[in-house]
PDB file of C-alpha atoms in Angstrom:
ATOM      1  CA  UNK X   1       3.460-155.605 132.513  1.00  0.00           C
ATOM      2  CA  UNK X   2       6.366-154.896 130.129  1.00  0.00           C
ATOM      3  CA  UNK X   3       8.700-152.752 132.886  1.00  0.00           C
ATOM      4  CA  UNK X   4      11.228-151.933 129.796  1.00  0.00           C
ATOM      5  CA  UNK X   5       8.285-150.607 129.451  1.00  0.00           C
ATOM      6  CA  UNK X   6       8.070-147.522 131.311  1.00  0.00           C
ATOM      7  CA  UNK X   7      10.879-145.326 130.425  1.00  0.00           C
ATOM      8  CA  UNK X   8       9.369-142.712 132.586  1.00  0.00           C
ATOM      9  CA  UNK X   9      11.371-145.183 135.902  1.00  0.00           C
ATOM     10  CA  UNK X  10       7.571-144.356 137.447  1.00  0.00           C
ATOM     11  CA  UNK X  11       7.258-148.106 139.036  1.00  0.00           C
ATOM     12  CA  UNK X  12      10.545-146.866 140.669  1.00  0.00           C
ATOM     13  CA  UNK X  13      10.036-142.974 141.665  1.00  0.00           C
ATOM     14  CA  UNK X  14       9.033-141.576 144.333  1.00  0.00           C
ATOM     15  CA  UNK X  15       5.587-141.212 142.724  1.00  0.00           C
ATOM     16  CA  UNK X  16       4.659-144.636 143.448  1.00  0.00           C
ATOM     17  CA  UNK X  17       5.179-144.338 147.110  1.00  0.00           C
ATOM     18  CA  UNK X  18       3.395-141.734 147.844  1.00  0.00           C
ATOM     19  CA  UNK X  19       0.836-142.986 145.332  1.00  0.00           C
ATOM     20  CA  UNK X  20       0.173-146.438 147.223  1.00  0.00           C
ATOM     21  CA  UNK X  21       0.265-144.766 149.753  1.00  0.00           C
ATOM     22  CA  UNK X  22      -2.527-142.555 149.305  1.00  0.00           C
ATOM     23  CA  UNK X  23      -4.481-146.499 148.329  1.00  0.00           C
ATOM     24  CA  UNK X  24      -4.188-147.219 151.002  1.00  0.00           C
ATOM     25  CA  UNK X  25      -4.748-144.094 153.686  1.00  0.00           C
ATOM     26  CA  UNK X  26      -8.153-143.978 152.066  1.00  0.00           C
ATOM     27  CA  UNK X  27      -9.344-147.071 152.073  1.00  0.00           C
ATOM     28  CA  UNK X  28      -9.456-147.083 155.788  1.00  0.00           C
ATOM     29  CA  UNK X  29     -12.753-145.185 154.884  1.00  0.00           C
ATOM     30  CA  UNK X  30     -13.365-146.641 151.703  1.00  0.00           C
ATOM     31  CA  UNK X  31     -13.228-150.498 151.765  1.00  0.00           C
ATOM     32  CA  UNK X  32     -13.365-151.683 148.488  1.00  0.00           C
ATOM     33  CA  UNK X  33     -10.457-149.766 147.219  1.00  0.00           C
ATOM     34  CA  UNK X  34      -8.100-152.149 146.529  1.00  0.00           C
ATOM     35  CA  UNK X  35      -4.660-151.563 148.792  1.00  0.00           C
ATOM     36  CA  UNK X  36      -3.584-154.884 149.186  1.00  0.00           C
ATOM     37  CA  UNK X  37      -4.323-155.760 145.927  1.00  0.00           C
ATOM     38  CA  UNK X  38      -2.509-152.887 144.434  1.00  0.00           C
ATOM     39  CA  UNK X  39       0.840-153.744 146.705  1.00  0.00           C
ATOM     40  CA  UNK X  40       1.123-156.513 146.570  1.00  0.00           C
ATOM     41  CA  UNK X  41       1.343-157.025 142.411  1.00  0.00           C
ATOM     42  CA  UNK X  42       3.664-154.142 143.616  1.00  0.00           C
ATOM     43  CA  UNK X  43       5.463-156.306 145.165  1.00  0.00           C
ATOM     44  CA  UNK X  44       5.370-159.148 142.702  1.00  0.00           C
ATOM     45  CA  UNK X  45       7.860-156.916 140.910  1.00  0.00           C
ATOM     46  CA  UNK X  46       9.482-154.756 144.160  1.00  0.00           C
ATOM     47  CA  UNK X  47      14.280-155.426 143.386  1.00  0.00           C
ATOM     48  CA  UNK X  48      13.550-156.086 139.483  1.00  0.00           C
ATOM     49  CA  UNK X  49      14.768-153.782 137.027  1.00  0.00           C
ATOM     50  CA  UNK X  50      12.559-151.101 136.945  1.00  0.00           C
ATOM     51  CA  UNK X  51      10.977-152.097 139.708  1.00  0.00           C
ATOM     52  CA  UNK X  52      10.435-150.786 143.151  1.00  0.00           C
ATOM     53  CA  UNK X  53      12.270-151.386 145.652  1.00  0.00           C
ATOM     54  CA  UNK X  54      10.626-153.667 149.161  1.00  0.00           C
ATOM     55  CA  UNK X  55      11.328-152.203 151.838  1.00  0.00           C
ATOM     56  CA  UNK X  56      10.439-148.749 151.049  1.00  0.00           C
ATOM     57  CA  UNK X  57       6.701-150.474 149.423  1.00  0.00           C
ATOM     58  CA  UNK X  58       6.530-151.269 152.883  1.00  0.00           C
ATOM     59  CA  UNK X  59       7.534-148.064 154.523  1.00  0.00           C
ATOM     60  CA  UNK X  60       5.047-147.133 151.879  1.00  0.00           C
ATOM     61  CA  UNK X  61       2.517-148.911 152.792  1.00  0.00           C
ATOM     62  CA  UNK X  62       2.871-148.810 156.687  1.00  0.00           C
ATOM     63  CA  UNK X  63       2.120-145.243 156.791  1.00  0.00           C
ATOM     64  CA  UNK X  64      -1.194-145.379 154.517  1.00  0.00           C
ATOM     65  CA  UNK X  65      -2.542-147.466 156.554  1.00  0.00           C
ATOM     66  CA  UNK X  66      -1.653-145.900 159.703  1.00  0.00           C
ATOM     67  CA  UNK X  67      -1.995-142.642 157.875  1.00  0.00           C
ATOM     68  CA  UNK X  68      -6.016-143.447 158.088  1.00  0.00           C
ATOM     69  CA  UNK X  69      -6.384-145.574 160.889  1.00  0.00           C
ATOM     70  CA  UNK X  70      -5.549-142.320 161.995  1.00  0.00           C
ATOM     71  CA  UNK X  71      -7.990-139.846 160.083  1.00  0.00           C
ATOM     72  CA  UNK X  72     -10.835-142.732 160.536  1.00  0.00           C
ATOM     73  CA  UNK X  73     -10.295-142.435 164.809  1.00  0.00           C
ATOM     74  CA  UNK X  74     -10.773-139.052 164.764  1.00  0.00           C
ATOM     75  CA  UNK X  75     -13.676-138.045 162.297  1.00  0.00           C
ATOM     76  CA  UNK X  76     -15.596-140.995 164.177  1.00  0.00           C
ATOM     77  CA  UNK X  77     -14.292-138.837 167.334  1.00  0.00           C
ATOM     78  CA  UNK X  78     -16.121-136.169 166.178  1.00  0.00           C
ATOM     79  CA  UNK X  79     -18.141-136.644 163.071  1.00  0.00           C
ATOM     80  CA  UNK X  80     -19.874-139.614 165.323  1.00  0.00           C
ATOM     81  CA  UNK X  81     -20.165-143.117 163.143  1.00  0.00           C
ATOM     82  CA  UNK X  82     -23.105-142.721 161.443  1.00  0.00           C
ATOM     83  CA  UNK X  83     -21.874-140.353 159.283  1.00  0.00           C
ATOM     84  CA  UNK X  84     -18.714-141.459 158.602  1.00  0.00           C
ATOM     85  CA  UNK X  85     -16.934-144.042 155.988  1.00  0.00           C
ATOM     86  CA  UNK X  86     -18.769-145.466 153.079  1.00  0.00           C
ATOM     87  CA  UNK X  87     -21.293-148.467 152.890  1.00  0.00           C
ATOM     88  CA  UNK X  88     -23.872-146.731 156.178  1.00  0.00           C
ATOM     89  CA  UNK X  89     -26.836-149.014 156.696  1.00  0.00           C
ATOM     90  CA  UNK X  90     -27.333-151.823 157.692  1.00  0.00           C
ATOM     91  CA  UNK X  91     -24.057-154.396 156.873  1.00  0.00           C
ATOM     92  CA  UNK X  92     -21.873-151.964 158.157  1.00  0.00           C
ATOM     93  CA  UNK X  93     -23.712-151.182 161.749  1.00  0.00           C
ATOM     94  CA  UNK X  94     -23.917-155.024 162.082  1.00  0.00           C
ATOM     95  CA  UNK X  95     -19.951-155.317 161.294  1.00  0.00           C
ATOM     96  CA  UNK X  96     -19.386-152.289 164.327  1.00  0.00           C
ATOM     97  CA  UNK X  97     -21.597-154.082 166.653  1.00  0.00           C
ATOM     98  CA  UNK X  98     -19.085-157.633 166.034  1.00  0.00           C
ATOM     99  CA  UNK X  99     -15.851-155.453 165.345  1.00  0.00           C
ATOM    100  CA  UNK X 100     -17.645-154.138 169.494  1.00  0.00           C
ATOM    101  CA  UNK X 101     -17.310-157.203 170.571  1.00  0.00           C
ATOM    102  CA  UNK X 102     -14.873-158.750 169.005  1.00  0.00           C
ATOM    103  CA  UNK X 103     -12.790-156.257 170.507  1.00  0.00           C
ATOM    104  CA  UNK X 104     -14.049-155.840 173.807  1.00  0.00           C
ATOM    105  CA  UNK X 105     -13.558-159.397 173.547  1.00  0.00           C
ATOM    106  CA  UNK X 106      -9.487-160.132 172.864  1.00  0.00           C
ATOM    107  CA  UNK X 107      -8.414-156.719 171.889  1.00  0.00           C
ATOM    108  CA  UNK X 108      -4.667-157.939 170.743  1.00  0.00           C
ATOM    109  CA  UNK X 109      -5.696-161.261 168.780  1.00  0.00           C
ATOM    110  CA  UNK X 110      -9.062-158.534 166.810  1.00  0.00           C
ATOM    111  CA  UNK X 111      -6.642-155.813 166.196  1.00  0.00           C
ATOM    112  CA  UNK X 112      -4.184-158.135 163.974  1.00  0.00           C
ATOM    113  CA  UNK X 113      -6.194-159.564 162.434  1.00  0.00           C
ATOM    114  CA  UNK X 114      -9.517-156.830 161.266  1.00  0.00           C
ATOM    115  CA  UNK X 115      -7.558-156.731 158.244  1.00  0.00           C
ATOM    116  CA  UNK X 116      -8.536-159.776 156.843  1.00  0.00           C
ATOM    117  CA  UNK X 117     -11.847-159.207 157.835  1.00  0.00           C
ATOM    118  CA  UNK X 118     -13.835-157.950 155.240  1.00  0.00           C
ATOM    119  CA  UNK X 119     -15.293-154.163 156.493  1.00  0.00           C
ATOM    120  CA  UNK X 120     -13.031-155.607 159.510  1.00  0.00           C
ATOM    121  CA  UNK X 121     -10.503-152.180 158.694  1.00  0.00           C
ATOM    122  CA  UNK X 122     -12.803-149.413 159.347  1.00  0.00           C
ATOM    123  CA  UNK X 123     -14.956-151.994 161.701  1.00  0.00           C
ATOM    124  CA  UNK X 124     -12.744-151.862 164.416  1.00  0.00           C
ATOM    125  CA  UNK X 125     -11.074-149.058 164.020  1.00  0.00           C
ATOM    126  CA  UNK X 126     -15.074-147.378 165.072  1.00  0.00           C
ATOM    127  CA  UNK X 127     -15.322-149.641 167.128  1.00  0.00           C
ATOM    128  CA  UNK X 128     -11.958-149.174 169.175  1.00  0.00           C
ATOM    129  CA  UNK X 129     -12.829-145.053 168.589  1.00  0.00           C
ATOM    130  CA  UNK X 130     -16.522-145.983 170.471  1.00  0.00           C
ATOM    131  CA  UNK X 131     -15.059-148.743 172.926  1.00  0.00           C
ATOM    132  CA  UNK X 132     -13.072-145.580 174.266  1.00  0.00           C
ATOM    133  CA  UNK X 133      -9.906-146.264 173.515  1.00  0.00           C
ATOM    134  CA  UNK X 134      -6.875-144.050 174.283  1.00  0.00           C
ATOM    135  CA  UNK X 135      -5.040-142.463 171.121  1.00  0.00           C
ATOM    136  CA  UNK X 136      -1.583-143.496 172.565  1.00  0.00           C
ATOM    137  CA  UNK X 137      -2.539-147.395 171.881  1.00  0.00           C
ATOM    138  CA  UNK X 138      -5.097-147.014 169.385  1.00  0.00           C
ATOM    139  CA  UNK X 139      -1.965-145.951 167.780  1.00  0.00           C
ATOM    140  CA  UNK X 140       0.129-149.110 168.768  1.00  0.00           C
ATOM    141  CA  UNK X 141      -1.955-151.889 168.060  1.00  0.00           C
ATOM    142  CA  UNK X 142      -2.521-148.937 164.373  1.00  0.00           C
ATOM    143  CA  UNK X 143       1.655-149.252 164.661  1.00  0.00           C
ATOM    144  CA  UNK X 144       1.813-153.251 165.207  1.00  0.00           C
ATOM    145  CA  UNK X 145      -1.366-154.124 162.876  1.00  0.00           C
ATOM    146  CA  UNK X 146       0.392-151.986 159.795  1.00  0.00           C
ATOM    147  CA  UNK X 147       3.279-153.642 159.773  1.00  0.00           C
ATOM    148  CA  UNK X 148       2.601-157.049 159.350  1.00  0.00           C
ATOM    149  CA  UNK X 149      -0.386-156.256 156.696  1.00  0.00           C
ATOM    150  CA  UNK X 150       2.624-154.913 154.996  1.00  0.00           C
ATOM    151  CA  UNK X 151       4.961-157.084 155.363  1.00  0.00           C
ATOM    152  CA  UNK X 152       2.059-159.786 154.302  1.00  0.00           C
ATOM    153  CA  UNK X 153       1.434-157.926 151.153  1.00  0.00           C
ATOM    154  CA  UNK X 154       4.250-157.313 149.926  1.00  0.00           C
ATOM    155  CA  UNK X 155       6.205-160.090 151.133  1.00  0.00           C
ATOM    156  CA  UNK X 156       3.032-162.465 149.420  1.00  0.00           C
ATOM    157  CA  UNK X 157       4.197-160.527 146.303  1.00  0.00           C
ATOM    158  CA  UNK X 158       8.269-161.091 146.381  1.00  0.00           C
ATOM    159  CA  UNK X 159       6.902-164.725 146.781  1.00  0.00           C
ATOM    160  CA  UNK X 160       6.280-165.232 143.527  1.00  0.00           C
ATOM    161  CA  UNK X 161       9.199-164.751 142.035  1.00  0.00           C
ATOM    162  CA  UNK X 162      11.142-167.598 143.017  1.00  0.00           C
ATOM    163  CA  UNK X 163       8.385-169.628 140.745  1.00  0.00           C
ATOM    164  CA  UNK X 164      10.447-170.469 138.236  1.00  0.00           C
ATOM    165  CA  UNK X 165       8.893-170.853 134.422  1.00  0.00           C
ATOM    166  CA  UNK X 166       6.429-167.728 134.893  1.00  0.00           C
ATOM    167  CA  UNK X 167       6.519-164.357 133.111  1.00  0.00           C
ATOM    168  CA  UNK X 168       6.160-161.484 135.594  1.00  0.00           C
ATOM    169  CA  UNK X 169       2.101-161.237 134.335  1.00  0.00           C
ATOM    170  CA  UNK X 170       1.558-163.762 135.162  1.00  0.00           C
ATOM    171  CA  UNK X 171       3.503-163.563 138.363  1.00  0.00           C
ATOM    172  CA  UNK X 172       1.455-160.790 140.101  1.00  0.00           C
ATOM    173  CA  UNK X 173      -2.309-162.561 138.694  1.00  0.00           C
ATOM    174  CA  UNK X 174      -1.116-165.872 141.256  1.00  0.00           C
ATOM    175  CA  UNK X 175       0.489-163.625 143.902  1.00  0.00           C
ATOM    176  CA  UNK X 176      -3.424-161.565 144.223  1.00  0.00           C
ATOM    177  CA  UNK X 177      -5.022-164.250 143.463  1.00  0.00           C
ATOM    178  CA  UNK X 178      -2.753-166.384 146.486  1.00  0.00           C
ATOM    179  CA  UNK X 179      -3.026-163.445 148.636  1.00  0.00           C
ATOM    180  CA  UNK X 180      -6.384-163.080 148.016  1.00  0.00           C
ATOM    181  CA  UNK X 181      -7.440-166.693 148.500  1.00  0.00           C
ATOM    182  CA  UNK X 182      -5.211-166.559 152.151  1.00  0.00           C
ATOM    183  CA  UNK X 183      -6.273-162.779 153.632  1.00  0.00           C
ATOM    184  CA  UNK X 184      -9.560-164.691 152.857  1.00  0.00           C
ATOM    185  CA  UNK X 185      -9.601-167.792 155.379  1.00  0.00           C
ATOM    186  CA  UNK X 186      -7.249-165.641 157.384  1.00  0.00           C
ATOM    187  CA  UNK X 187     -10.314-163.773 158.306  1.00  0.00           C
ATOM    188  CA  UNK X 188     -12.715-166.900 158.116  1.00  0.00           C
ATOM    189  CA  UNK X 189     -10.547-168.532 161.110  1.00  0.00           C
ATOM    190  CA  UNK X 190     -10.029-165.916 162.809  1.00  0.00           C
ATOM    191  CA  UNK X 191     -13.515-164.379 162.786  1.00  0.00           C
ATOM    192  CA  UNK X 192     -14.580-167.955 164.294  1.00  0.00           C
ATOM    193  CA  UNK X 193     -11.561-167.887 166.988  1.00  0.00           C
ATOM    194  CA  UNK X 194     -13.017-164.456 167.286  1.00  0.00           C
ATOM    195  CA  UNK X 195     -16.695-166.085 168.326  1.00  0.00           C
ATOM    196  CA  UNK X 196     -16.226-169.043 169.860  1.00  0.00           C
ATOM    197  CA  UNK X 197     -17.397-167.591 173.091  1.00  0.00           C
ATOM    198  CA  UNK X 198     -20.788-166.256 172.879  1.00  0.00           C
ATOM    199  CA  UNK X 199     -21.476-166.234 169.864  1.00  0.00           C
ATOM    200  CA  UNK X 200     -25.648-164.803 170.062  1.00  0.00           C
ATOM    201  CA  UNK X 201     -24.135-161.732 172.393  1.00  0.00           C
ATOM    202  CA  UNK X 202     -23.743-158.805 170.076  1.00  0.00           C
ATOM    203  CA  UNK X 203     -24.067-155.539 171.754  1.00  0.00           C
ATOM    204  CA  UNK X 204     -25.621-152.267 170.847  1.00  0.00           C
ATOM    205  CA  UNK X 205     -23.637-149.631 169.143  1.00  0.00           C
ATOM    206  CA  UNK X 206     -25.587-146.196 170.312  1.00  0.00           C
ATOM    207  CA  UNK X 207     -24.614-143.192 168.346  1.00  0.00           C
TER     208      UNK X 207
END
């Protein structure tokens, strides 16, 4: 990656924030979209000459996260969880069941950490809708978790800029690798903590 080669100024333009936010919004419905990876990579070049600015990156990711959460919330209400979102099937059903159980046991912790659990964001949004969370409470959960997730993603990228003697390309790769490792670890720890009581009790989810 050579920021000087970006003669169009795209990486520092308004469009990078708009497209990045769109990625995050879409990833609420299609989890394989690498929204975290995109913003970690952008964070690794944030503030550099020709790169995006850190604060707008965080705000763009937050806006996309909240838009995707609300889209999932209303989509589940209108269509039902069995016809909504990607990865339909037994795997997602198990994820929704686990999310519903965790949400009922420790709602605050689960909503804040669900971003780091595989299928966690989609499943937690569906579970919150199924559990009957009012829109106002769901929006507050979404705002807080989106803020933490956005600062984490962009922040991991920015931290690599302080590593001496590495190129921008290497910094981006390291930032992505570190974010994936930390996200996996946080997901495992949070899942263990949420499931340590009554791990076998998985409530059925009614379509």
